PDB file of C-alpha atoms in Angstrom:
ATOM      1  CA  UNK A  29     192.040  60.641  -0.023  1.00  0.00           C
ATOM      2  CA  UNK A  30     195.436  59.051  -1.208  1.00  0.00           C
ATOM      3  CA  UNK A  31     194.411  58.614  -4.634  1.00  0.00           C
ATOM      4  CA  UNK A  32     193.421  62.373  -4.736  1.00  0.00           C
ATOM      5  CA  UNK A  33     196.654  63.449  -3.307  1.00  0.00           C
ATOM      6  CA  UNK A  34     198.454  61.241  -5.878  1.00  0.00           C
ATOM      7  CA  UNK A  35     196.359  62.878  -8.632  1.00  0.00           C
ATOM      8  CA  UNK A  36     197.074  66.420  -7.210  1.00  0.00           C
ATOM      9  CA  UNK A  37     201.056  65.491  -7.201  1.00  0.00           C
ATOM     10  CA  UNK A  38     200.772  64.181 -10.835  1.00  0.00           C
ATOM     11  CA  UNK A  39     198.823  67.303 -11.896  1.00  0.00           C
ATOM     12  CA  UNK A  40     201.458  69.651 -10.457  1.00  0.00           C
ATOM     13  CA  UNK A  41     204.467  67.495 -11.687  1.00  0.00           C
ATOM     14  CA  UNK A  42     202.866  68.037 -15.445  1.00  0.00           C
ATOM     15  CA  UNK A  43     202.293  71.650 -14.943  1.00  0.00           C
ATOM     16  CA  UNK A  44     206.022  72.256 -13.735  1.00  0.00           C
ATOM     17  CA  UNK A  45     207.435  70.277 -16.542  1.00  0.00           C
ATOM     18  CA  UNK A  46     205.175  72.089 -19.025  1.00  0.00           C
ATOM     19  CA  UNK A  47     206.371  75.307 -17.525  1.00  0.00           C
ATOM     20  CA  UNK A  48     210.092  74.461 -17.722  1.00  0.00           C
ATOM     21  CA  UNK A  49     209.734  73.035 -21.389  1.00  0.00           C
ATOM     22  CA  UNK A  50     207.655  75.566 -22.833  1.00  0.00           C
ATOM     23  CA  UNK A  51     209.522  78.659 -24.555  1.00  0.00           C
ATOM     24  CA  UNK A  52     209.684  81.670 -22.430  1.00  0.00           C
ATOM     25  CA  UNK A  53     207.421  84.573 -23.652  1.00  0.00           C
ATOM     26  CA  UNK A  54     207.887  87.978 -23.226  1.00  0.00           C
ATOM     27  CA  UNK A  55     206.372  89.754 -19.896  1.00  0.00           C
ATOM     28  CA  UNK A  56     203.281  91.556 -20.235  1.00  0.00           C
ATOM     29  CA  UNK A  57     204.989  95.019 -19.846  1.00  0.00           C
ATOM     30  CA  UNK A  58     207.750  94.398 -22.431  1.00  0.00           C
ATOM     31  CA  UNK A  59     207.383  96.207 -25.425  1.00  0.00           C
ATOM     32  CA  UNK A  60     207.232  95.626 -29.182  1.00  0.00           C
ATOM     33  CA  UNK A  61     206.951  99.017 -30.783  1.00  0.00           C
ATOM     34  CA  UNK A  62     204.758  99.958 -33.798  1.00  0.00           C
ATOM     35  CA  UNK A  63     206.233 102.402 -36.350  1.00  0.00           C
ATOM     36  CA  UNK A  64     204.626 103.970 -39.231  1.00  0.00           C
ATOM     37  CA  UNK A  65     205.412 106.916 -41.508  1.00  0.00           C
ATOM     38  CA  UNK A  66     204.055 109.996 -40.358  1.00  0.00           C
ATOM     39  CA  UNK A  67     201.159 111.560 -42.370  1.00  0.00           C
ATOM     40  CA  UNK A  68     201.935 109.823 -45.822  1.00  0.00           C
ATOM     41  CA  UNK A  69     200.908 112.087 -48.649  1.00  0.00           C
ATOM     42  CA  UNK A  70     197.710 111.189 -50.829  1.00  0.00           C
ATOM     43  CA  UNK A  71     198.321 109.613 -54.033  1.00  0.00           C
ATOM     44  CA  UNK A  72     200.398 106.224 -54.558  1.00  0.00           C
ATOM     45  CA  UNK A  73     201.013 104.208 -51.302  1.00  0.00           C
ATOM     46  CA  UNK A  74     204.420 104.959 -49.590  1.00  0.00           C
ATOM     47  CA  UNK A  75     206.036 102.317 -47.624  1.00  0.00           C
ATOM     48  CA  UNK A  76     209.244 101.642 -46.141  1.00  0.00           C
ATOM     49  CA  UNK A  77     210.998  98.258 -46.525  1.00  0.00           C
ATOM     50  CA  UNK A  78     213.056  97.226 -43.712  1.00  0.00           C
ATOM     51  CA  UNK A  79     215.056  94.028 -43.574  1.00  0.00           C
ATOM     52  CA  UNK A  80     216.954  92.172 -40.765  1.00  0.00           C
ATOM     53  CA  UNK A  81     220.296  90.516 -41.378  1.00  0.00           C
ATOM     54  CA  UNK A  82     220.779  88.573 -37.875  1.00  0.00           C
ATOM     55  CA  UNK A  83     223.335  86.017 -38.893  1.00  0.00           C
ATOM     56  CA  UNK A  84     223.819  83.644 -41.844  1.00  0.00           C
ATOM     57  CA  UNK A  85     224.310  84.746 -45.484  1.00  0.00           C
ATOM     58  CA  UNK A  86     222.347  87.062 -48.119  1.00  0.00           C
ATOM     59  CA  UNK A  87     219.191  86.336 -49.866  1.00  0.00           C
ATOM     60  CA  UNK A  88     220.370  87.419 -53.547  1.00  0.00           C
ATOM     61  CA  UNK A  89     216.534  86.923 -54.696  1.00  0.00           C
ATOM     62  CA  UNK A  90     215.710  89.959 -52.488  1.00  0.00           C
ATOM     63  CA  UNK A  91     218.928  92.014 -52.846  1.00  0.00           C
ATOM     64  CA  UNK A  92     218.929  91.505 -56.512  1.00  0.00           C
ATOM     65  CA  UNK A  93     215.313  92.756 -56.827  1.00  0.00           C
ATOM     66  CA  UNK A  94     216.156  95.892 -54.913  1.00  0.00           C
ATOM     67  CA  UNK A  95     219.130  96.728 -56.877  1.00  0.00           C
ATOM     68  CA  UNK A  96     217.502  96.072 -60.259  1.00  0.00           C
ATOM     69  CA  UNK A  97     214.357  97.862 -59.517  1.00  0.00           C
ATOM     70  CA  UNK A  98     216.083 100.701 -57.828  1.00  0.00           C
ATOM     71  CA  UNK A  99     214.331 100.245 -54.594  1.00  0.00           C
ATOM     72  CA  UNK A 100     215.479 102.115 -51.572  1.00  0.00           C
ATOM     73  CA  UNK A 101     215.418 100.016 -48.208  1.00  0.00           C
ATOM     74  CA  UNK A 102     216.827 100.139 -44.740  1.00  0.00           C
ATOM     75  CA  UNK A 103     218.817  97.069 -43.606  1.00  0.00           C
ATOM     76  CA  UNK A 104     219.544  96.362 -39.973  1.00  0.00           C
ATOM     77  CA  UNK A 105     222.583  94.082 -39.540  1.00  0.00           C
ATOM     78  CA  UNK A 106     224.401  92.631 -36.816  1.00  0.00           C
ATOM     79  CA  UNK A 107     228.081  92.602 -36.214  1.00  0.00           C
ATOM     80  CA  UNK A 108     228.307  88.842 -36.631  1.00  0.00           C
ATOM     81  CA  UNK A 109     226.428  88.946 -40.030  1.00  0.00           C
ATOM     82  CA  UNK A 110     228.943  91.949 -41.233  1.00  0.00           C
ATOM     83  CA  UNK A 111     231.880  89.545 -40.163  1.00  0.00           C
ATOM     84  CA  UNK A 112     230.721  86.917 -42.620  1.00  0.00           C
ATOM     85  CA  UNK A 113     229.286  88.935 -45.723  1.00  0.00           C
ATOM     86  CA  UNK A 114     231.928  91.522 -46.584  1.00  0.00           C
ATOM     87  CA  UNK A 115     231.194  90.849 -50.187  1.00  0.00           C
ATOM     88  CA  UNK A 116     227.428  91.850 -49.898  1.00  0.00           C
ATOM     89  CA  UNK A 117     228.602  94.764 -47.787  1.00  0.00           C
ATOM     90  CA  UNK A 118     230.597  95.907 -50.820  1.00  0.00           C
ATOM     91  CA  UNK A 119     227.490  95.715 -53.086  1.00  0.00           C
ATOM     92  CA  UNK A 120     225.389  97.494 -50.308  1.00  0.00           C
ATOM     93  CA  UNK A 121     228.069 100.321 -49.787  1.00  0.00           C
ATOM     94  CA  UNK A 122     228.257 100.601 -53.805  1.00  0.00           C
ATOM     95  CA  UNK A 123     224.770 101.835 -53.654  1.00  0.00           C
ATOM     96  CA  UNK A 124     224.424 104.629 -51.004  1.00  0.00           C
ATOM     97  CA  UNK A 125     221.307 106.108 -52.620  1.00  0.00           C
ATOM     98  CA  UNK A 126     219.386 102.813 -52.027  1.00  0.00           C
ATOM     99  CA  UNK A 127     220.657 101.365 -48.915  1.00  0.00           C
ATOM    100  CA  UNK A 128     220.601 102.671 -45.462  1.00  0.00           C
ATOM    101  CA  UNK A 129     222.548 100.407 -43.025  1.00  0.00           C
ATOM    102  CA  UNK A 130     221.527 100.407 -39.233  1.00  0.00           C
ATOM    103  CA  UNK A 131     222.142  98.598 -36.092  1.00  0.00           C
ATOM    104  CA  UNK A 132     220.743  95.172 -35.290  1.00  0.00           C
ATOM    105  CA  UNK A 133     223.126  94.589 -32.493  1.00  0.00           C
ATOM    106  CA  UNK A 134     226.534  92.963 -31.807  1.00  0.00           C
ATOM    107  CA  UNK A 135     225.719  89.119 -31.450  1.00  0.00           C
ATOM    108  CA  UNK A 136     221.587  89.383 -31.937  1.00  0.00           C
ATOM    109  CA  UNK A 137     220.928  89.412 -28.303  1.00  0.00           C
ATOM    110  CA  UNK A 138     217.481  90.541 -27.010  1.00  0.00           C
ATOM    111  CA  UNK A 139     217.435  93.763 -25.145  1.00  0.00           C
ATOM    112  CA  UNK A 140     215.830  92.264 -22.384  1.00  0.00           C
ATOM    113  CA  UNK A 141     216.594  92.266 -18.617  1.00  0.00           C
ATOM    114  CA  UNK A 142     213.602  90.670 -17.113  1.00  0.00           C
ATOM    115  CA  UNK A 143     213.543  87.252 -18.910  1.00  0.00           C
ATOM    116  CA  UNK A 144     216.115  84.744 -19.139  1.00  0.00           C
ATOM    117  CA  UNK A 145     215.196  83.672 -22.699  1.00  0.00           C
ATOM    118  CA  UNK A 146     212.750  84.932 -25.412  1.00  0.00           C
ATOM    119  CA  UNK A 147     211.675  82.746 -28.431  1.00  0.00           C
ATOM    120  CA  UNK A 148     214.604  80.474 -27.948  1.00  0.00           C
ATOM    121  CA  UNK A 149     217.235  83.194 -27.734  1.00  0.00           C
ATOM    122  CA  UNK A 150     219.194  83.939 -24.484  1.00  0.00           C
ATOM    123  CA  UNK A 151     218.404  87.627 -23.596  1.00  0.00           C
ATOM    124  CA  UNK A 152     220.934  90.331 -22.623  1.00  0.00           C
ATOM    125  CA  UNK A 153     219.720  90.022 -18.873  1.00  0.00           C
ATOM    126  CA  UNK A 154     221.360  93.430 -17.579  1.00  0.00           C
ATOM    127  CA  UNK A 155     221.547  96.808 -18.811  1.00  0.00           C
ATOM    128  CA  UNK A 156     225.229  96.567 -19.148  1.00  0.00           C
ATOM    129  CA  UNK A 157     224.848  93.585 -21.358  1.00  0.00           C
ATOM    130  CA  UNK A 158     222.072  95.594 -23.256  1.00  0.00           C
ATOM    131  CA  UNK A 159     224.666  98.587 -23.859  1.00  0.00           C
ATOM    132  CA  UNK A 160     227.402  96.181 -24.867  1.00  0.00           C
ATOM    133  CA  UNK A 161     224.933  94.664 -27.627  1.00  0.00           C
ATOM    134  CA  UNK A 162     224.011  98.156 -28.788  1.00  0.00           C
ATOM    135  CA  UNK A 163     227.325  99.879 -28.999  1.00  0.00           C
ATOM    136  CA  UNK A 164     228.908  96.515 -30.253  1.00  0.00           C
ATOM    137  CA  UNK A 165     226.659  96.758 -33.358  1.00  0.00           C
ATOM    138  CA  UNK A 166     227.293 100.387 -33.689  1.00  0.00           C
ATOM    139  CA  UNK A 167     230.976 100.072 -33.847  1.00  0.00           C
ATOM    140  CA  UNK A 168     230.744  97.395 -36.417  1.00  0.00           C
ATOM    141  CA  UNK A 169     228.295  99.412 -38.789  1.00  0.00           C
ATOM    142  CA  UNK A 170     230.621 102.547 -38.232  1.00  0.00           C
ATOM    143  CA  UNK A 171     233.523 100.588 -39.439  1.00  0.00           C
ATOM    144  CA  UNK A 172     231.800  98.861 -42.259  1.00  0.00           C
ATOM    145  CA  UNK A 173     230.123 102.058 -43.638  1.00  0.00           C
ATOM    146  CA  UNK A 174     232.199 105.011 -42.302  1.00  0.00           C
ATOM    147  CA  UNK A 175     228.801 106.320 -40.913  1.00  0.00           C
ATOM    148  CA  UNK A 176     227.292 106.203 -37.286  1.00  0.00           C
ATOM    149  CA  UNK A 177     224.083 104.254 -37.270  1.00  0.00           C
ATOM    150  CA  UNK A 178     221.097 106.332 -36.221  1.00  0.00           C
ATOM    151  CA  UNK A 179     218.327 103.549 -35.725  1.00  0.00           C
ATOM    152  CA  UNK A 180     218.609 100.431 -33.614  1.00  0.00           C
ATOM    153  CA  UNK A 181     216.355  97.366 -33.811  1.00  0.00           C
ATOM    154  CA  UNK A 182     217.015  94.692 -31.254  1.00  0.00           C
ATOM    155  CA  UNK A 183     216.929  90.848 -31.781  1.00  0.00           C
ATOM    156  CA  UNK A 184     212.986  89.800 -31.684  1.00  0.00           C
ATOM    157  CA  UNK A 185     212.203  93.404 -31.554  1.00  0.00           C
ATOM    158  CA  UNK A 186     211.132  93.396 -28.025  1.00  0.00           C
ATOM    159  CA  UNK A 187     212.292  95.323 -25.216  1.00  0.00           C
ATOM    160  CA  UNK A 188     212.185  95.543 -21.544  1.00  0.00           C
ATOM    161  CA  UNK A 189     211.160  99.188 -20.612  1.00  0.00           C
ATOM    162  CA  UNK A 190     214.286  99.809 -18.816  1.00  0.00           C
ATOM    163  CA  UNK A 191     216.426  98.706 -21.795  1.00  0.00           C
ATOM    164  CA  UNK A 192     214.345 100.953 -24.105  1.00  0.00           C
ATOM    165  CA  UNK A 193     214.837 103.833 -21.891  1.00  0.00           C
ATOM    166  CA  UNK A 194     218.612 103.220 -22.057  1.00  0.00           C
ATOM    167  CA  UNK A 195     218.843 102.667 -25.797  1.00  0.00           C
ATOM    168  CA  UNK A 196     216.983 105.965 -26.263  1.00  0.00           C
ATOM    169  CA  UNK A 197     219.159 107.766 -23.866  1.00  0.00           C
ATOM    170  CA  UNK A 198     222.067 106.527 -25.682  1.00  0.00           C
ATOM    171  CA  UNK A 199     220.729 108.694 -28.696  1.00  0.00           C
ATOM    172  CA  UNK A 200     219.156 105.819 -30.823  1.00  0.00           C
ATOM    173  CA  UNK A 201     215.639 105.857 -32.437  1.00  0.00           C
ATOM    174  CA  UNK A 202     214.011 102.476 -32.100  1.00  0.00           C
ATOM    175  CA  UNK A 203     213.100 100.693 -35.179  1.00  0.00           C
ATOM    176  CA  UNK A 204     209.597  99.218 -34.800  1.00  0.00           C
ATOM    177  CA  UNK A 205     207.205  98.271 -37.618  1.00  0.00           C
ATOM    178  CA  UNK A 206     203.645  98.228 -38.681  1.00  0.00           C
ATOM    179  CA  UNK A 207     203.577  95.012 -40.979  1.00  0.00           C
ATOM    180  CA  UNK A 208     205.286  91.748 -40.246  1.00  0.00           C
ATOM    181  CA  UNK A 209     205.881  90.240 -43.743  1.00  0.00           C
ATOM    182  CA  UNK A 210     207.615  86.995 -42.960  1.00  0.00           C
ATOM    183  CA  UNK A 211     207.563  86.124 -39.041  1.00  0.00           C
ATOM    184  CA  UNK A 212     211.412  85.626 -38.980  1.00  0.00           C
ATOM    185  CA  UNK A 213     211.355  84.298 -42.492  1.00  0.00           C
ATOM    186  CA  UNK A 214     209.326  81.337 -41.249  1.00  0.00           C
ATOM    187  CA  UNK A 215     206.242  81.783 -43.405  1.00  0.00           C
ATOM    188  CA  UNK A 216     205.352  80.258 -46.776  1.00  0.00           C
ATOM    189  CA  UNK A 217     205.949  82.338 -49.925  1.00  0.00           C
ATOM    190  CA  UNK A 218     202.406  82.709 -50.966  1.00  0.00           C
ATOM    191  CA  UNK A 219     201.720  84.164 -47.335  1.00  0.00           C
ATOM    192  CA  UNK A 220     204.569  86.631 -47.338  1.00  0.00           C
ATOM    193  CA  UNK A 221     203.564  87.821 -50.819  1.00  0.00           C
ATOM    194  CA  UNK A 222     199.994  88.364 -49.888  1.00  0.00           C
ATOM    195  CA  UNK A 223     201.143  90.240 -46.819  1.00  0.00           C
ATOM    196  CA  UNK A 224     203.417  92.742 -48.442  1.00  0.00           C
ATOM    197  CA  UNK A 225     200.949  93.250 -51.340  1.00  0.00           C
ATOM    198  CA  UNK A 226     198.399  94.276 -48.870  1.00  0.00           C
ATOM    199  CA  UNK A 227     200.622  96.969 -47.326  1.00  0.00           C
ATOM    200  CA  UNK A 228     198.884 100.338 -46.660  1.00  0.00           C
ATOM    201  CA  UNK A 229     200.277 103.770 -47.235  1.00  0.00           C
ATOM    202  CA  UNK A 230     202.393 104.566 -44.340  1.00  0.00           C
ATOM    203  CA  UNK A 231     203.586 101.019 -43.451  1.00  0.00           C
ATOM    204  CA  UNK A 232     206.911 100.225 -42.162  1.00  0.00           C
ATOM    205  CA  UNK A 233     207.452  96.547 -43.498  1.00  0.00           C
ATOM    206  CA  UNK A 234     209.851  94.122 -41.615  1.00  0.00           C
ATOM    207  CA  UNK A 235     211.282  90.887 -43.370  1.00  0.00           C
ATOM    208  CA  UNK A 236     214.361  88.986 -43.458  1.00  0.00           C
ATOM    209  CA  UNK A 237     217.327  89.283 -45.988  1.00  0.00           C
ATOM    210  CA  UNK A 238     219.525  86.698 -44.457  1.00  0.00           C
ATOM    211  CA  UNK A 239     217.948  83.340 -45.064  1.00  0.00           C
ATOM    212  CA  UNK A 240     218.356  82.449 -48.836  1.00  0.00           C
ATOM    213  CA  UNK A 241     217.104  78.690 -48.032  1.00  0.00           C
ATOM    214  CA  UNK A 242     213.677  79.727 -47.008  1.00  0.00           C
ATOM    215  CA  UNK A 243     210.713  79.991 -49.221  1.00  0.00           C
ATOM    216  CA  UNK A 244     210.008  83.311 -47.460  1.00  0.00           C
ATOM    217  CA  UNK A 245     212.353  85.036 -49.569  1.00  0.00           C
ATOM    218  CA  UNK A 246     210.562  84.251 -52.772  1.00  0.00           C
ATOM    219  CA  UNK A 247     207.279  85.825 -51.227  1.00  0.00           C
ATOM    220  CA  UNK A 248     209.276  88.712 -50.203  1.00  0.00           C
ATOM    221  CA  UNK A 249     210.263  89.122 -53.935  1.00  0.00           C
ATOM    222  CA  UNK A 250     206.800  88.440 -55.367  1.00  0.00           C
ATOM    223  CA  UNK A 251     205.152  90.976 -52.653  1.00  0.00           C
ATOM    224  CA  UNK A 252     207.411  93.728 -53.834  1.00  0.00           C
ATOM    225  CA  UNK A 253     206.799  93.054 -57.534  1.00  0.00           C
ATOM    226  CA  UNK A 254     202.882  93.636 -56.691  1.00  0.00           C
ATOM    227  CA  UNK A 255     203.728  96.804 -54.993  1.00  0.00           C
ATOM    228  CA  UNK A 256     205.797  98.017 -57.837  1.00  0.00           C
ATOM    229  CA  UNK A 257     202.965  97.179 -60.395  1.00  0.00           C
ATOM    230  CA  UNK A 258     200.494  99.253 -58.103  1.00  0.00           C
ATOM    231  CA  UNK A 259     202.951 102.281 -58.334  1.00  0.00           C
ATOM    232  CA  UNK A 260     204.027 102.082 -54.806  1.00  0.00           C
ATOM    233  CA  UNK A 261     206.633 104.513 -53.651  1.00  0.00           C
ATOM    234  CA  UNK A 262     209.494 103.082 -51.579  1.00  0.00           C
ATOM    235  CA  UNK A 263     211.386 105.139 -48.865  1.00  0.00           C
ATOM    236  CA  UNK A 264     214.089 104.630 -46.351  1.00  0.00           C
ATOM    237  CA  UNK A 265     213.580 105.261 -42.704  1.00  0.00           C
ATOM    238  CA  UNK A 266     215.859 108.312 -42.738  1.00  0.00           C
ATOM    239  CA  UNK A 267     213.980 109.777 -45.719  1.00  0.00           C
ATOM    240  CA  UNK A 268     210.704 110.446 -43.986  1.00  0.00           C
ATOM    241  CA  UNK A 269     209.184 111.348 -40.606  1.00  0.00           C
ATOM    242  CA  UNK A 270     207.922 108.445 -38.523  1.00  0.00           C
ATOM    243  CA  UNK A 271     205.799 107.849 -35.432  1.00  0.00           C
ATOM    244  CA  UNK A 272     206.159 105.157 -33.121  1.00  0.00           C
ATOM    245  CA  UNK A 273     203.637 103.820 -30.638  1.00  0.00           C
ATOM    246  CA  UNK A 274     203.116 100.795 -28.502  1.00  0.00           C
TER     247      UNK A 274
END
């Protein structure tokens, strides 16, 4: 009996340690929205390229590919990224026909109120903090571009239901996606290229443009080149009707 109690205590202690050491995951009712282009026309594939700029720098491999090939894209930028990348913003704003600049938040804080951490990031924790994150990012975009953002995509692109309602009530559309190209710029180049090249008409693609030191950026470029070769039509989110789902 004594040994069995010791075994049970050890098992419980191990489970507790694992619970505290494992990264927190989204609760089952938290939301990662899907977003697609509504009713893409027949003919060539139509896709929307969207890029997150969370912090860090700019991946010129991707940016130069977009500019050289005249490919429109929607960029979601944080306030903290904007502060460190004024030279890049000058390039983006010099091409208003190509780049739509939207809101990725103030400090890249997930719009989550029911979990303390998500994928290693400290979450907002309250609706007041969610609103501060959204409006801080929006103010920075307005200052940088002279235009108010219409779309919001939060850090991790996961939302607690109350945060989702509050962001929409503030007048923002939530930018989900239907194809995750690089999993936070963590995938190998060959995998990223294959994912992008396999995009279906109507897909909204998410990738990252702020990690120039990661192999994923080369995969983004290679994938875009394959889409170009297949006659793909690229659009920005504001250029098309979209449909969101859970």
